[in-house]
């Protein structure tokens, strides 16, 4: 085992800022939805809009970062060990079996994580962002009478946006549980805070050896 610098500064900033913004957007969004009263409706609407803009800016920077660093490749799903990974989380983990895949700087995500995070990036986040933007500019977006977005009933936009909110909350709950399934219950969380994680040193090994079973 060796201490490896796995999560870069921007990556950690982006991860925790995104987590805080999603938490705050869920809080204010569900107040707008009428689920509870906390800040007051007007304040919740205003705060939700400000946080939404902050998230949009963060997403723009993170897309830039993923493509300029090549980190987007981490999310290309691989299916060879997918079944073994699912079996591990449903059965093996409770019997103390070893992880079926190995984490490294070039392969931070196991096959199930890569697939789930890809779904987050390509389905859940776009659903929330697109419906959120349509919601935000409803009645003002069609000023030139060319684009008739406001023909979509607002109830449909609100329904799809709320559906996205439920999906992302489900994701967050499972995600937090999954973070406790590393070498120790807190090793993954500490790695996302400090950047460093204890991993088997494989920096000299070719990519194809990376998913080898743990000894
Ligand atoms: C960039 C992303 C987002 C944008 C642009 C956005 C925008 C909006 C807008 C414009 C509204 C209507 C209230 C208002 O006028 O301010 C709204 C409502 C809402 N938002 Fe968001 N939002 C985003 C992200 C999120 C996230 C991450 C969540 C939850 C995790 C969320 C949950 C909700 C909920 C539950 C409502 C109430 C829907 C209703 O019943 O009418 N939003 N959002």
CSV table of C-alpha atoms and ligand atoms in Angstrom, one decimal:
chain,number,residue,atom,x,y,z
A,1,UNK,CA,0.0,0.0,0.0
A,2,UNK,CA,1.1,3.5,-0.7
A,3,UNK,CA,-0.3,7.0,-0.2
A,4,UNK,CA,-1.4,8.2,-3.6
A,5,UNK,CA,-2.5,11.7,-4.6
A,6,UNK,CA,-5.8,10.7,-6.3
A,7,UNK,CA,-8.2,13.7,-6.1
A,8,UNK,CA,-6.8,17.0,-7.4
A,9,UNK,CA,-7.5,20.4,-5.8
A,10,UNK,CA,-10.2,21.5,-8.3
A,11,UNK,CA,-11.8,18.0,-8.3
A,12,UNK,CA,-12.2,18.2,-4.5
A,13,UNK,CA,-13.5,21.9,-4.6
A,14,UNK,CA,-15.9,20.9,-7.4
A,15,UNK,CA,-17.1,17.8,-5.6
A,16,UNK,CA,-17.9,19.4,-2.2
A,17,UNK,CA,-19.2,22.7,-3.7
A,18,UNK,CA,-21.6,20.7,-5.9
A,19,UNK,CA,-22.7,18.6,-2.9
A,20,UNK,CA,-23.4,21.7,-0.8
A,21,UNK,CA,-25.3,23.4,-3.7
A,22,UNK,CA,-27.4,20.3,-4.4
A,23,UNK,CA,-28.2,20.0,-0.7
A,24,UNK,CA,-29.2,23.7,-0.6
A,25,UNK,CA,-31.2,23.4,-3.9
A,26,UNK,CA,-33.1,20.4,-2.5
A,27,UNK,CA,-33.9,22.3,0.7
A,28,UNK,CA,-35.1,25.5,-1.1
A,29,UNK,CA,-36.6,23.6,-4.0
A,30,UNK,CA,-38.8,21.4,-1.8
A,31,UNK,CA,-39.9,24.6,0.1
A,32,UNK,CA,-41.0,26.1,-3.3
A,33,UNK,CA,-42.7,22.8,-3.9
A,34,UNK,CA,-44.7,23.2,-0.7
A,35,UNK,CA,-43.2,20.3,1.2
A,36,UNK,CA,-42.4,22.4,4.3
A,37,UNK,CA,-41.8,25.9,5.4
A,38,UNK,CA,-38.3,27.1,6.4
A,39,UNK,CA,-37.0,30.3,4.8
A,40,UNK,CA,-40.4,31.5,3.6
A,41,UNK,CA,-41.7,31.0,0.0
A,42,UNK,CA,-40.3,34.3,-1.4
A,43,UNK,CA,-36.9,33.8,0.2
A,44,UNK,CA,-36.8,30.2,-0.9
A,45,UNK,CA,-37.5,31.1,-4.6
A,46,UNK,CA,-34.8,33.8,-4.5
A,47,UNK,CA,-32.2,31.6,-2.8
A,48,UNK,CA,-33.0,28.7,-5.2
A,49,UNK,CA,-32.4,30.9,-8.2
A,50,UNK,CA,-29.1,32.2,-6.8
A,51,UNK,CA,-27.8,28.7,-5.9
A,52,UNK,CA,-29.0,27.4,-9.3
A,53,UNK,CA,-26.8,30.1,-11.1
A,54,UNK,CA,-23.9,29.1,-8.9
A,55,UNK,CA,-24.4,25.4,-9.8
A,56,UNK,CA,-24.6,26.3,-13.5
A,57,UNK,CA,-21.3,28.2,-13.4
A,58,UNK,CA,-19.7,25.3,-11.4
A,59,UNK,CA,-20.9,22.8,-14.0
A,60,UNK,CA,-19.5,24.9,-16.8
A,61,UNK,CA,-16.0,24.9,-15.1
A,62,UNK,CA,-16.2,21.2,-14.3
A,63,UNK,CA,-17.0,20.3,-17.9
A,64,UNK,CA,-14.0,22.4,-19.0
A,65,UNK,CA,-11.8,20.6,-16.4
A,66,UNK,CA,-13.0,17.1,-17.3
A,67,UNK,CA,-12.2,17.7,-21.0
A,68,UNK,CA,-8.9,19.6,-20.6
A,69,UNK,CA,-7.5,17.0,-18.1
A,70,UNK,CA,-8.8,14.0,-19.9
A,71,UNK,CA,-10.6,12.9,-16.7
A,72,UNK,CA,-13.8,12.4,-18.6
A,73,UNK,CA,-12.4,9.0,-19.7
A,74,UNK,CA,-12.8,7.8,-16.1
A,75,UNK,CA,-16.6,7.7,-16.8
A,76,UNK,CA,-16.4,5.4,-19.8
A,77,UNK,CA,-18.3,2.3,-18.5
A,78,UNK,CA,-16.6,-1.1,-18.7
A,79,UNK,CA,-18.8,-4.1,-18.4
A,80,UNK,CA,-16.3,-7.0,-17.9
A,81,UNK,CA,-16.3,-6.7,-14.0
A,82,UNK,CA,-19.8,-5.2,-13.7
A,83,UNK,CA,-21.5,-8.3,-12.5
A,84,UNK,CA,-18.7,-9.1,-10.0
A,85,UNK,CA,-19.0,-5.6,-8.7
A,86,UNK,CA,-22.8,-5.9,-8.2
A,87,UNK,CA,-22.3,-9.3,-6.5
A,88,UNK,CA,-19.7,-7.7,-4.2
A,89,UNK,CA,-22.1,-5.0,-3.1
A,90,UNK,CA,-25.1,-7.3,-2.6
A,91,UNK,CA,-23.3,-10.4,-1.2
A,92,UNK,CA,-19.5,-10.3,-1.0
A,93,UNK,CA,-19.2,-7.2,1.2
A,94,UNK,CA,-21.3,-8.9,3.9
A,95,UNK,CA,-19.0,-11.9,3.9
A,96,UNK,CA,-15.8,-9.8,4.1
A,97,UNK,CA,-14.7,-10.8,0.5
A,98,UNK,CA,-12.1,-8.6,-1.2
A,99,UNK,CA,-13.1,-5.8,-3.6
A,100,UNK,CA,-13.3,-7.4,-7.1
A,101,UNK,CA,-11.7,-4.3,-8.8
A,102,UNK,CA,-8.7,-2.2,-7.8
A,103,UNK,CA,-8.6,1.6,-7.6
A,104,UNK,CA,-5.8,3.6,-9.2
A,105,UNK,CA,-5.1,7.1,-10.3
A,106,UNK,CA,-6.0,6.2,-13.9
A,107,UNK,CA,-9.0,4.1,-12.9
A,108,UNK,CA,-10.6,5.7,-9.9
A,109,UNK,CA,-14.1,4.4,-10.5
A,110,UNK,CA,-15.2,0.7,-10.4
A,111,UNK,CA,-17.5,-0.4,-13.3
A,112,UNK,CA,-20.7,0.2,-11.3
A,113,UNK,CA,-19.5,3.7,-10.2
A,114,UNK,CA,-18.5,4.7,-13.8
A,115,UNK,CA,-22.0,3.6,-15.1
A,116,UNK,CA,-23.9,5.4,-12.2
A,117,UNK,CA,-21.9,8.6,-12.4
A,118,UNK,CA,-22.3,8.6,-16.2
A,119,UNK,CA,-26.1,8.4,-15.6
A,120,UNK,CA,-25.8,11.3,-13.2
A,121,UNK,CA,-23.9,13.4,-15.7
A,122,UNK,CA,-26.0,12.4,-18.8
A,123,UNK,CA,-29.5,11.9,-17.4
A,124,UNK,CA,-30.1,13.3,-13.9
A,125,UNK,CA,-28.1,16.6,-14.1
A,126,UNK,CA,-29.3,17.5,-17.6
A,127,UNK,CA,-32.9,16.8,-16.6
A,128,UNK,CA,-32.6,19.1,-13.6
A,129,UNK,CA,-30.6,21.8,-15.5
A,130,UNK,CA,-32.8,21.9,-18.6
A,131,UNK,CA,-36.1,21.8,-16.8
A,132,UNK,CA,-34.7,24.3,-14.2
A,133,UNK,CA,-33.6,26.8,-17.0
A,134,UNK,CA,-37.0,26.4,-18.8
A,135,UNK,CA,-38.7,27.0,-15.4
A,136,UNK,CA,-36.5,30.1,-14.7
A,137,UNK,CA,-37.2,31.7,-18.1
A,138,UNK,CA,-40.8,30.6,-18.5
A,139,UNK,CA,-42.8,33.4,-20.2
A,140,UNK,CA,-39.7,35.4,-20.9
A,141,UNK,CA,-37.9,32.9,-23.1
A,142,UNK,CA,-40.4,33.2,-26.0
A,143,UNK,CA,-40.0,37.0,-26.5
A,144,UNK,CA,-39.3,36.7,-30.2
A,145,UNK,CA,-42.2,34.2,-30.8
A,146,UNK,CA,-39.8,31.9,-32.6
A,147,UNK,CA,-39.3,29.4,-29.8
A,148,UNK,CA,-42.5,28.3,-28.2
A,149,UNK,CA,-41.2,26.8,-25.0
A,150,UNK,CA,-44.1,28.3,-23.0
A,151,UNK,CA,-46.5,26.1,-24.9
A,152,UNK,CA,-45.2,23.3,-22.6
A,153,UNK,CA,-47.5,23.6,-19.6
A,154,UNK,CA,-45.7,24.8,-16.5
A,155,UNK,CA,-47.0,21.8,-14.5
A,156,UNK,CA,-45.1,19.4,-16.9
A,157,UNK,CA,-41.9,21.4,-16.4
A,158,UNK,CA,-42.4,21.5,-12.6
A,159,UNK,CA,-43.2,17.7,-12.6
A,160,UNK,CA,-40.0,16.8,-14.6
A,161,UNK,CA,-37.9,19.1,-12.4
A,162,UNK,CA,-39.3,17.6,-9.2
A,163,UNK,CA,-38.7,14.1,-10.7
A,164,UNK,CA,-35.1,15.0,-11.3
A,165,UNK,CA,-34.9,16.3,-7.7
A,166,UNK,CA,-36.2,12.9,-6.4
A,167,UNK,CA,-33.7,11.0,-8.6
A,168,UNK,CA,-30.8,13.1,-7.4
A,169,UNK,CA,-31.8,12.7,-3.7
A,170,UNK,CA,-31.9,9.0,-4.2
A,171,UNK,CA,-28.5,9.1,-5.8
A,172,UNK,CA,-27.1,11.2,-2.9
A,173,UNK,CA,-28.4,8.7,-0.3
A,174,UNK,CA,-27.0,5.6,-2.1
A,175,UNK,CA,-23.8,7.6,-2.9
A,176,UNK,CA,-23.2,8.5,0.8
A,177,UNK,CA,-23.7,4.8,1.8
A,178,UNK,CA,-21.3,3.7,-0.9
A,179,UNK,CA,-18.6,6.0,0.3
A,180,UNK,CA,-18.4,4.0,3.5
A,181,UNK,CA,-17.6,0.8,1.6
A,182,UNK,CA,-13.9,1.5,0.9
A,183,UNK,CA,-10.9,-0.1,2.7
A,184,UNK,CA,-12.2,1.5,5.9
A,185,UNK,CA,-15.6,3.2,6.4
A,186,UNK,CA,-14.0,6.7,6.2
A,187,UNK,CA,-11.1,6.1,3.7
A,188,UNK,CA,-13.1,7.3,0.7
A,189,UNK,CA,-14.4,10.4,2.4
A,190,UNK,CA,-11.0,11.3,3.8
A,191,UNK,CA,-9.5,10.9,0.3
A,192,UNK,CA,-12.0,13.3,-1.2
A,193,UNK,CA,-11.1,15.8,1.6
A,194,UNK,CA,-7.3,15.5,1.6
A,195,UNK,CA,-6.7,14.2,-2.0
A,196,UNK,CA,-4.7,11.2,-0.7
A,197,UNK,CA,-5.7,7.6,-0.4
A,198,UNK,CA,-3.8,4.4,0.5
A,199,UNK,CA,-3.7,2.3,-2.7
A,200,UNK,CA,-1.6,-0.5,-4.0
A,201,UNK,CA,1.1,1.1,-6.1
A,202,UNK,CA,0.6,0.3,-9.7
A,203,UNK,CA,2.0,3.4,-11.4
A,204,UNK,CA,4.5,1.3,-13.4
A,205,UNK,CA,1.9,-1.3,-14.6
A,206,UNK,CA,0.1,-1.2,-17.9
A,207,UNK,CA,-3.6,-0.2,-17.9
A,208,UNK,CA,-4.9,-3.7,-18.7
A,209,UNK,CA,-3.6,-5.1,-15.4
A,210,UNK,CA,-5.5,-2.5,-13.3
A,211,UNK,CA,-8.7,-4.5,-12.6
A,212,UNK,CA,-6.7,-7.5,-11.4
A,213,UNK,CA,-8.2,-9.2,-8.3
A,214,UNK,CA,-6.9,-8.0,-4.9
A,215,UNK,CA,-4.5,-10.5,-3.3
B,1,LIG,C1,-29.1,24.4,-12.3
B,1,LIG,C2,-30.0,23.7,-11.7
B,1,LIG,C3,-31.4,24.2,-11.3
B,1,LIG,C4,-32.1,25.3,-11.8
B,1,LIG,C5,-31.8,26.2,-13.0
B,1,LIG,C6,-33.4,25.3,-11.1
B,1,LIG,C7,-34.4,26.2,-11.3
B,1,LIG,C8,-35.6,26.1,-10.6
B,1,LIG,C9,-36.7,27.1,-10.7
B,1,LIG,C10,-36.6,28.3,-11.6
B,1,LIG,C11,-37.7,26.7,-9.9
B,1,LIG,C12,-39.0,27.4,-9.7
B,1,LIG,C13,-39.0,28.3,-8.5
B,1,LIG,C14,-38.4,29.6,-8.9
B,1,LIG,O1,-39.1,30.4,-9.6
B,1,LIG,O2,-37.3,29.9,-8.6
B,1,LIG,C15,-37.3,25.5,-9.3
B,1,LIG,C16,-38.1,24.8,-8.4
B,1,LIG,C17,-37.7,23.6,-7.8
B,1,LIG,N1,-36.4,23.1,-7.8
B,1,LIG,FE1,-34.9,23.7,-9.0
B,1,LIG,N2,-33.3,24.3,-10.1
B,1,LIG,C18,-32.1,23.6,-10.3
B,1,LIG,C19,-31.6,22.6,-9.5
B,1,LIG,C20,-32.4,21.9,-8.5
B,1,LIG,C21,-31.9,20.8,-7.7
B,1,LIG,C22,-30.5,20.3,-7.7
B,1,LIG,C23,-33.0,20.4,-7.0
B,1,LIG,C24,-33.1,19.3,-6.0
B,1,LIG,C25,-32.1,18.5,-5.6
B,1,LIG,C26,-34.1,21.2,-7.3
B,1,LIG,C27,-35.4,21.1,-6.8
B,1,LIG,C28,-36.5,21.9,-7.1
B,1,LIG,C29,-37.8,21.7,-6.6
B,1,LIG,C30,-38.3,20.5,-5.8
B,1,LIG,C31,-38.6,22.7,-7.1
B,1,LIG,C32,-40.1,22.9,-6.9
B,1,LIG,C33,-40.8,22.4,-8.1
B,1,LIG,C34,-42.3,22.7,-8.1
B,1,LIG,O3,-43.0,22.0,-7.4
B,1,LIG,O4,-42.7,23.7,-8.6
B,1,LIG,N3,-33.7,22.2,-8.3
B,1,LIG,N4,-36.0,25.2,-9.7
